Every structure is written in C-alpha cells, then in structure tokens.
Short mmCIF file of C-alpha atoms in Angstrom, two decimals:
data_model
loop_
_atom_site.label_atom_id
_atom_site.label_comp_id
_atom_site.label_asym_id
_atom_site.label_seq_id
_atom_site.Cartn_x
_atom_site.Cartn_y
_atom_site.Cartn_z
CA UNK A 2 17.66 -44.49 9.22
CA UNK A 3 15.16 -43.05 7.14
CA UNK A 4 16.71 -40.54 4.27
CA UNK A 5 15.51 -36.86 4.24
CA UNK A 6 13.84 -35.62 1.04
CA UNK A 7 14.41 -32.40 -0.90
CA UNK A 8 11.47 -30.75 1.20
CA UNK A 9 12.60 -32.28 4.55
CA UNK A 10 16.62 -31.42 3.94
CA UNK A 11 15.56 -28.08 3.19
CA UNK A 12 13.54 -26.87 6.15
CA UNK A 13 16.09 -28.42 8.12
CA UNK A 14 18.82 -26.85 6.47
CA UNK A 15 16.74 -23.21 6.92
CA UNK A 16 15.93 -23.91 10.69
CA UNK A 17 20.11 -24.25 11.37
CA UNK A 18 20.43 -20.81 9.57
CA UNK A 19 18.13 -18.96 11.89
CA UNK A 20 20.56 -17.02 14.43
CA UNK A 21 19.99 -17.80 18.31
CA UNK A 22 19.52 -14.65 19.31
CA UNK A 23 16.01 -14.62 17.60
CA UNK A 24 14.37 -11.80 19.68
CA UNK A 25 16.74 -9.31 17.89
CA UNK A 26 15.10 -9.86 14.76
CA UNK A 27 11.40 -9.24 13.62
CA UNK A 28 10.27 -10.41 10.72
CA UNK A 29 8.93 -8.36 7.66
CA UNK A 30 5.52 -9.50 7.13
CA UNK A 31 3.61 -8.66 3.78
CA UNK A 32 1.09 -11.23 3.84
CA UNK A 33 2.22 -12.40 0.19
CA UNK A 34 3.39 -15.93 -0.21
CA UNK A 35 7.17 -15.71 0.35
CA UNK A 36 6.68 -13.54 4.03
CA UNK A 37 3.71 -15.73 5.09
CA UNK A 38 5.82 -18.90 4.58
CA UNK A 39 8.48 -17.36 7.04
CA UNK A 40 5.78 -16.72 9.22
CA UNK A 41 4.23 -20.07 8.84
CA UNK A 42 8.23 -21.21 9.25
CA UNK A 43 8.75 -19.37 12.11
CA UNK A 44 5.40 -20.07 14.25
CA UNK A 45 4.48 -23.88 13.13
CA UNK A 46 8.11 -25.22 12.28
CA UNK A 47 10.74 -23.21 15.23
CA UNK A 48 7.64 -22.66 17.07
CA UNK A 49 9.26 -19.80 18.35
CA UNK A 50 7.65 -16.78 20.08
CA UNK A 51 10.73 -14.48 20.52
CA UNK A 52 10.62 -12.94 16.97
CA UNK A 53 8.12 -10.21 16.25
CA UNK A 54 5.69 -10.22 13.21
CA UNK A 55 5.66 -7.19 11.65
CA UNK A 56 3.76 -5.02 8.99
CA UNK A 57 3.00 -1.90 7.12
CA UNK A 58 -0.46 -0.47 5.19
CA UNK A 59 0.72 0.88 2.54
CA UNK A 60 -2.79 1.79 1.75
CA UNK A 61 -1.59 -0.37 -1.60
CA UNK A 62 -1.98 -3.85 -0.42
CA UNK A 63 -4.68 -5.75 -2.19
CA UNK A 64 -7.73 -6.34 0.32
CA UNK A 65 -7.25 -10.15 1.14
CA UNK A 66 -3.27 -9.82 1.71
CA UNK A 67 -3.96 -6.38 4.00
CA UNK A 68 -6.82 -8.67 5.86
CA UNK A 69 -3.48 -11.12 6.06
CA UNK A 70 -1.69 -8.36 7.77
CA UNK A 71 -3.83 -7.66 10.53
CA UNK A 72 -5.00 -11.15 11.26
CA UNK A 73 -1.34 -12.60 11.51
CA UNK A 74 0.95 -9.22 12.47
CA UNK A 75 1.68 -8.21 16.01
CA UNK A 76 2.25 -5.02 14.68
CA UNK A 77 0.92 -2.87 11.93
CA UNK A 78 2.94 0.89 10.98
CA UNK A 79 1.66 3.37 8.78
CA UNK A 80 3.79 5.26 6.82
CA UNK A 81 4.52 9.12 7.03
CA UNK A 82 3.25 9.67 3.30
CA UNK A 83 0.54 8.72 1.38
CA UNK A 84 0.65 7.47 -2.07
CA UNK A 85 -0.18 10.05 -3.75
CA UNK A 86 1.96 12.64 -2.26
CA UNK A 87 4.96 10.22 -2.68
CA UNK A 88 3.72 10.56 -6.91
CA UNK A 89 3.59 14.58 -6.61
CA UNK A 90 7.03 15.35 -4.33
CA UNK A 91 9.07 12.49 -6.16
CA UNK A 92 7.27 11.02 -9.78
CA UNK A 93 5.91 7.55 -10.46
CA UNK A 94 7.52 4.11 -10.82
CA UNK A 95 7.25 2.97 -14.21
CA UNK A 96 10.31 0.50 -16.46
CA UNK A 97 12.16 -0.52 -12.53
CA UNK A 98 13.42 0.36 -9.97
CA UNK A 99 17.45 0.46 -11.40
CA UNK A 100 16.22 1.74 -14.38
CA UNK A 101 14.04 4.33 -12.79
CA UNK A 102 17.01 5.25 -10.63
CA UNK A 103 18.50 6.13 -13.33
CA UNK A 104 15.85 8.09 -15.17
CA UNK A 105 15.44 10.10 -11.96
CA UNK A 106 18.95 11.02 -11.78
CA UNK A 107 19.02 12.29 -15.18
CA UNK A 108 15.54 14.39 -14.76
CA UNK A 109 17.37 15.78 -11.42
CA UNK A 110 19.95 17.22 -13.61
CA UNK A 111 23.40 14.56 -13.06
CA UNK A 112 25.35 13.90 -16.33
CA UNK A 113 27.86 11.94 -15.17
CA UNK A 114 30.05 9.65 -17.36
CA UNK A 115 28.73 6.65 -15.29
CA UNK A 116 24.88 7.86 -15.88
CA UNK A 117 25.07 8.59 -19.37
CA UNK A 118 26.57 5.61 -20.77
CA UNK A 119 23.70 3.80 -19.21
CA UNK A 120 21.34 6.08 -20.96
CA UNK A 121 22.70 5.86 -23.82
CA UNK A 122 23.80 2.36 -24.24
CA UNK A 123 27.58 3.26 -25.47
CA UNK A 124 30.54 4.70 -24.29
CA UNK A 125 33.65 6.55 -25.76
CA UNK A 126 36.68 4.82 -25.44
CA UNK A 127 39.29 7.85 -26.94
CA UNK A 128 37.72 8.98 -29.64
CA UNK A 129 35.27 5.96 -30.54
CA UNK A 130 31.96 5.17 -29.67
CA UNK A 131 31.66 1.80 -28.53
CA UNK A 132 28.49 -0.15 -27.11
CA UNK A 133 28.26 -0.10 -23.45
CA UNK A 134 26.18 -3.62 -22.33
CA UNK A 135 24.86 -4.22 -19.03
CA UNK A 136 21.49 -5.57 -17.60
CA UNK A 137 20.31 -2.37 -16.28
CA UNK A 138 20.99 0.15 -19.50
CA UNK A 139 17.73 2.14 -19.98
CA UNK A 140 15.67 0.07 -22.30
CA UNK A 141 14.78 1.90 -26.00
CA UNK A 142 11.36 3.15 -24.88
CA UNK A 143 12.80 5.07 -21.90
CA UNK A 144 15.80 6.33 -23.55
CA UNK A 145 13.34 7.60 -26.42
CA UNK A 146 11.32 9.29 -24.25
CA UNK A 147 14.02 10.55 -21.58
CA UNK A 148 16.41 11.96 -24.40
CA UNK A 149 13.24 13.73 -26.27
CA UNK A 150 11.69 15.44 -22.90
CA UNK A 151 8.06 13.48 -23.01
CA UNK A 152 8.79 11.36 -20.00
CA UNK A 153 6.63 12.37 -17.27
CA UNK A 154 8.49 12.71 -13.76
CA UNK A 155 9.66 9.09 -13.28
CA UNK A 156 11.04 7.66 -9.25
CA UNK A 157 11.30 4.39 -7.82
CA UNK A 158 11.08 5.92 -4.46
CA UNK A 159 7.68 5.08 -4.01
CA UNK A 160 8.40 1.39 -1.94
CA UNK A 161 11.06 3.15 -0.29
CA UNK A 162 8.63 5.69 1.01
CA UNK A 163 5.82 3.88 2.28
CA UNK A 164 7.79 0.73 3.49
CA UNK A 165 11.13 0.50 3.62
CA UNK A 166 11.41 4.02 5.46
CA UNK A 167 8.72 3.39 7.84
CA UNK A 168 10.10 -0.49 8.94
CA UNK A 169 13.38 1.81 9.48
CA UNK A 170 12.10 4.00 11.90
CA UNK A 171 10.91 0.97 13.55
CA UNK A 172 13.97 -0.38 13.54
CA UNK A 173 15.59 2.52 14.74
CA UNK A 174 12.97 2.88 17.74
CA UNK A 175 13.11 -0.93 18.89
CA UNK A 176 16.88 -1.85 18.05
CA UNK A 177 15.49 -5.51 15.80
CA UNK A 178 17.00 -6.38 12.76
CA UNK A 179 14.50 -7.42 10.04
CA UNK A 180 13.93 -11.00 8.27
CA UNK A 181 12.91 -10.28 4.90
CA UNK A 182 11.30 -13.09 2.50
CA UNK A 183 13.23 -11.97 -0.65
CA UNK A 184 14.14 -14.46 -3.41
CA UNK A 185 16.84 -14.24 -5.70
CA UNK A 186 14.33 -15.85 -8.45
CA UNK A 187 12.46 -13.03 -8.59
CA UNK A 188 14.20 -10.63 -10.30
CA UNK A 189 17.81 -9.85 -11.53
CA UNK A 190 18.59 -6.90 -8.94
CA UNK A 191 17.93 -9.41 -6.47
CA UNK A 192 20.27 -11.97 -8.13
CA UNK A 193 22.94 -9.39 -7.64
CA UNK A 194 21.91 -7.89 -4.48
CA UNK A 195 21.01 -11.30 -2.77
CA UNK A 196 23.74 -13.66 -2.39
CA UNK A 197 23.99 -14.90 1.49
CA UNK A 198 21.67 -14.87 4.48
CA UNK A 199 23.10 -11.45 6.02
CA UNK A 200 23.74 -8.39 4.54
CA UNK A 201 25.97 -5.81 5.49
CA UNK A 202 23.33 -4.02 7.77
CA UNK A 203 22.79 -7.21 9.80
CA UNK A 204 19.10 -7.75 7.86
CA UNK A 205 18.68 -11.96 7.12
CA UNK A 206 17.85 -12.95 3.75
CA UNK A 207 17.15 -16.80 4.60
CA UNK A 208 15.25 -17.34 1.47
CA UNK A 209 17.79 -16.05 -1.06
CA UNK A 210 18.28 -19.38 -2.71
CA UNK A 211 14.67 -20.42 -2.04
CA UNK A 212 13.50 -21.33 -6.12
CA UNK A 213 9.42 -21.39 -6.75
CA UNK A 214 9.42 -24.89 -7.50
CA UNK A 215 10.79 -26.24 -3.96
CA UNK A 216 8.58 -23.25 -2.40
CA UNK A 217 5.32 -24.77 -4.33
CA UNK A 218 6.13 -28.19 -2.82
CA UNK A 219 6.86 -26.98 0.55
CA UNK A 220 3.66 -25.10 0.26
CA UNK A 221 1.47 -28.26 -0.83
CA UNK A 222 3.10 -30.92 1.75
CA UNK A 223 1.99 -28.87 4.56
CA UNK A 224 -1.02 -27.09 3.31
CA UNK A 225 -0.09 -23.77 4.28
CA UNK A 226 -2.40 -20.98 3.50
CA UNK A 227 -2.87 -19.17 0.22
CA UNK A 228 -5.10 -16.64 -0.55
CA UNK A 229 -7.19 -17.53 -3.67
CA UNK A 230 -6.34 -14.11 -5.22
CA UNK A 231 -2.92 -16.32 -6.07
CA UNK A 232 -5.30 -18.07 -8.67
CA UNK A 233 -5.15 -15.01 -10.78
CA UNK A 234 -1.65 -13.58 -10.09
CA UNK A 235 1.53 -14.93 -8.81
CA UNK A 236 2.33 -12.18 -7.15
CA UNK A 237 0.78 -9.27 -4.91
CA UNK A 238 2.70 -6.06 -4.58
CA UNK A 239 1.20 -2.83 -4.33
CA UNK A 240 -1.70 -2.70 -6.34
CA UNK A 241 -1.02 -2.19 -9.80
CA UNK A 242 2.51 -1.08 -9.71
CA UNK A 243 3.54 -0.46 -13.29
CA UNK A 244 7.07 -3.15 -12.11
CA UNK A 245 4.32 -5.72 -13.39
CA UNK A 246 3.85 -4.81 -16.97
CA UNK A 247 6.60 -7.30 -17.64
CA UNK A 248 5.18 -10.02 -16.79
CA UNK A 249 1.64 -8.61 -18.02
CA UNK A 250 0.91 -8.64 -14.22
CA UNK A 251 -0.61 -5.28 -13.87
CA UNK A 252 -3.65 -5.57 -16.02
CA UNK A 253 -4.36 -8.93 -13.77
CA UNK A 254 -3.94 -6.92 -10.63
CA UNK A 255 -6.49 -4.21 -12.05
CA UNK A 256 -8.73 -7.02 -13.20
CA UNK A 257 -9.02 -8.03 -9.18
CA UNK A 258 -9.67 -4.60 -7.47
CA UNK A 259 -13.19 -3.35 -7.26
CA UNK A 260 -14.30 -0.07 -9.29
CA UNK A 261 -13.39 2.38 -6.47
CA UNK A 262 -9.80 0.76 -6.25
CA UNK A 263 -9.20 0.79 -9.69
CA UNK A 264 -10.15 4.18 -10.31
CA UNK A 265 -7.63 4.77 -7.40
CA UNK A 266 -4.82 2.98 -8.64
CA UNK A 267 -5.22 4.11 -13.02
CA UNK A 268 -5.15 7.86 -11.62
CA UNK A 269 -1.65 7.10 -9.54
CA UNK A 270 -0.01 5.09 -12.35
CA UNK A 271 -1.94 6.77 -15.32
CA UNK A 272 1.25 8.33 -16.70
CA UNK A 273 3.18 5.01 -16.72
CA UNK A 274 0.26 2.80 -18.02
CA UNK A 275 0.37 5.11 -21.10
CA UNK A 276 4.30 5.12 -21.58
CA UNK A 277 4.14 0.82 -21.11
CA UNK A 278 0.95 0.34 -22.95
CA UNK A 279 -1.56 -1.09 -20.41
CA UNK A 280 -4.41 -1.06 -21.35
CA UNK A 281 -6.32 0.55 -18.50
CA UNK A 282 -9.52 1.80 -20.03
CA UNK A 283 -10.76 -1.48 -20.99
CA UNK A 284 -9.93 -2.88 -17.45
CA UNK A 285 -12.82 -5.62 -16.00
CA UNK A 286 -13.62 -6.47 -12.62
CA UNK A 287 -12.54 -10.22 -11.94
CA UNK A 288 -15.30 -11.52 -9.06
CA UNK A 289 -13.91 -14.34 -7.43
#
C-alpha cells in the first residue's frame, strides 16, 4: 500500500473535517490565495456543489483579485458604506486592528484600568508602578502621539464595515454559516483567536493550522491558479491598508495600482501613511 505524503495526508485530513451538512455553509470568497484554495478545495477536490461561493466589493480589492470575485463567486454583496464615509463617521486604520481598538476607545473617552495600562505599558500594583507586558500594548509611536493629542481619529472598523457586516446580513437573510480561509500564520490575533475548526458562532476555520510552506506545495503539485500580482506582494487586502506597513507591504500595494487608484487610496490612508512613515509621494506605478 502506497504511503501518503505530507501534501496527500493533508488534503485528506481537511476533506474529513468538512461537516456533512455542507449546504449550511457558504464559503467566504476573497479571491486572495488562502479563499481561492478553499474554493479550488471545495470545487476540484469534494467536488461538491451544495456550498455557496460567496463575495463582497469592497470597492478596495485590487483589480485582478475583484476580476477573481466575479469570475468564480455565485454571489457578489455590496456593502451599505463606502470607504470613505466609513474614514469620516469612524477614523482610519493605521498600527492594527487590537491596537487600533484600543486607540479608539481612548479617543471615545473610556479610561478604564484595563485600557490604560495598555496605553501606557505599566500598571500600579499598591502604590508602585510596575511594567505591564503583553503583545497588544500600544506600541511607542501611538502612545506618543495618543497621550500628546496629534493622533488623527484612528478605527479599525473599516473591514468590519464593508465586509464582515455585510456577509452578516447575508447570513442573517439565508440562515448559512460561513467558511473562512484564515490562517493562524498570519498574524498573532489570529494565533489567539484561531485555535480549532469552529468557533463559537458555528463559522469553520479549516485552515487554522494551514502554515505557508505546506500551502506553497499544495499550490505547486496541483497548479492551482495565482494571480501574477502575487509576484510583487504576498498578500492582497484592501488596497493599501496601512496593516501592511509592517511588513513594508503597503508601498508594494501602491506600487501596483494605477494613478487614479493611488490617488484614491493616499487620500483615504493619508493620515496614517504620515504617522507610519510611508512614503507615499514618491510612489511608482509597477506595470506588470
């Protein structure tokens, strides 16, 4: 009998996690590499028709992944707001989301024990200060900035507003559960938030312990589709978003996004580019 390999074991191993009742669950579709292997899981390896494919324009998706959407989607939502009005009710995304959380709470008015000793980095314990460490303190450029009153009006609700709230509503109106292509490699939130297939809510996580390099191979023994925008960037949020500057994948993003996009996208995140430091006004058009 022939012995599985890593790549074989795995997709076996993913297909026995999918629940039976499949036609309760849609899946999440945002053309990027993680959803579109789902997809690719779902149609060429289950071959199953029962789960729905769906998507939403944020009017931020870069144009080869939103040309994904619509080619491969049954459905594609639009969400109630637009971009910019999510940036004038609520403020713009700028260090992360926990971090921006944060920062919003403060700018709302909250001084709670709990808040402040993650905006300042240190508690009191009696009478002593002591050092308060945790992964998702403010960093020293946002406490700087917070603490003096020059931040501008910071919110991580943006993803929340176009997406997440608009696949709700859908899944309020059709009763599915969604299949979401999130990876615990990705960041640290998602280490913490993603730790099993299911969540409390019933939404299936089936790549949670999915890491890049098996995903790569799984990618190149079948040949599955990737847009050659991944040649530039390994990832494709929203255009731009300042949760990039990290990795110094913003400026990339910019790079990739014709004049009329970019002009776009510096006047929605101009306030964070010039707290993180990118570089926007020497931006170049990458042709490819």
């Amino acid at each position: 009998m022939k012995m599985m390999d890593e790549v074989e074991f795995y997709l076996a191993d993913l297909a026995s996690r999918f629940p039976r009742n499949r036609s309760d669950y849609y899946l999440s579709y945002s053309g990027g590499k993680d959803s579109h292997f789902l997809y690719w899981f779902i149609k060429e390896y289950l071959h199953d028709s029962d789960i729905q494919i769906v998507a939403v324009n944020t009017y931020m998706e870069h144009p080869q992944i939103s040309a994904r959407m619509y080619k491969y989607a049954d459905i594609v939502l639009f969400p109630k707001m637009k971009p910019m009005e999510v940036k004038e009710k609520y403020g713009s995304p700028c260090f992360s989301k926990i971090q921006d959380e944060y920062i919003m709470r403060y700018q709302k008015g909250c001084r709670t024990e709990s808040l402040m000793k993650r905006i300042n980095g240190f508690e009191f314990v009696g009478t002593d200060q002591k050092e308060y460490k945790s992964l998702f303190t403010l960093n020293k450029t946002a406490r700087r900035l917070l603490l003096s009153g020059e931040l501008h009006r910071v919110s991580p609700l943006c993803c929340k507003k176009l997406k997440k709230e608009t696949l709700h509503r859908y899944e309020k109106k059709s009763g599915k559960k969604a299949i979401l292509g999130v990876r615990s490699d990705e960041s640290r939130l998602r280490r913490a938030k993603y730790k099993s297939c299911f969540s409390k809510n019933g939404t299936f996580t089936p790549l949670h312990d999915l890491s890049d390099e098996l995903l790569n191979a799984i990618y190149e023994r079948y040949q599955i589709e990737v847009p050659s925008v991944y040649q530039y960037t390994s990832r494709t949020g929203c255009m731009g978003c300042p949760y990039g500057s990290y990795k110094g994948e913003t400026e990339k993003e910019l790079e990739l996004l014709s004049p009329a996009q970019q002009r776009f996208v510096i006047e929605l995140f101009r306030e964070s580019y010039d707290v993180l430091g990118i570089d926007y006004r020497n931006i170049q058009q990458k042709l490819f």
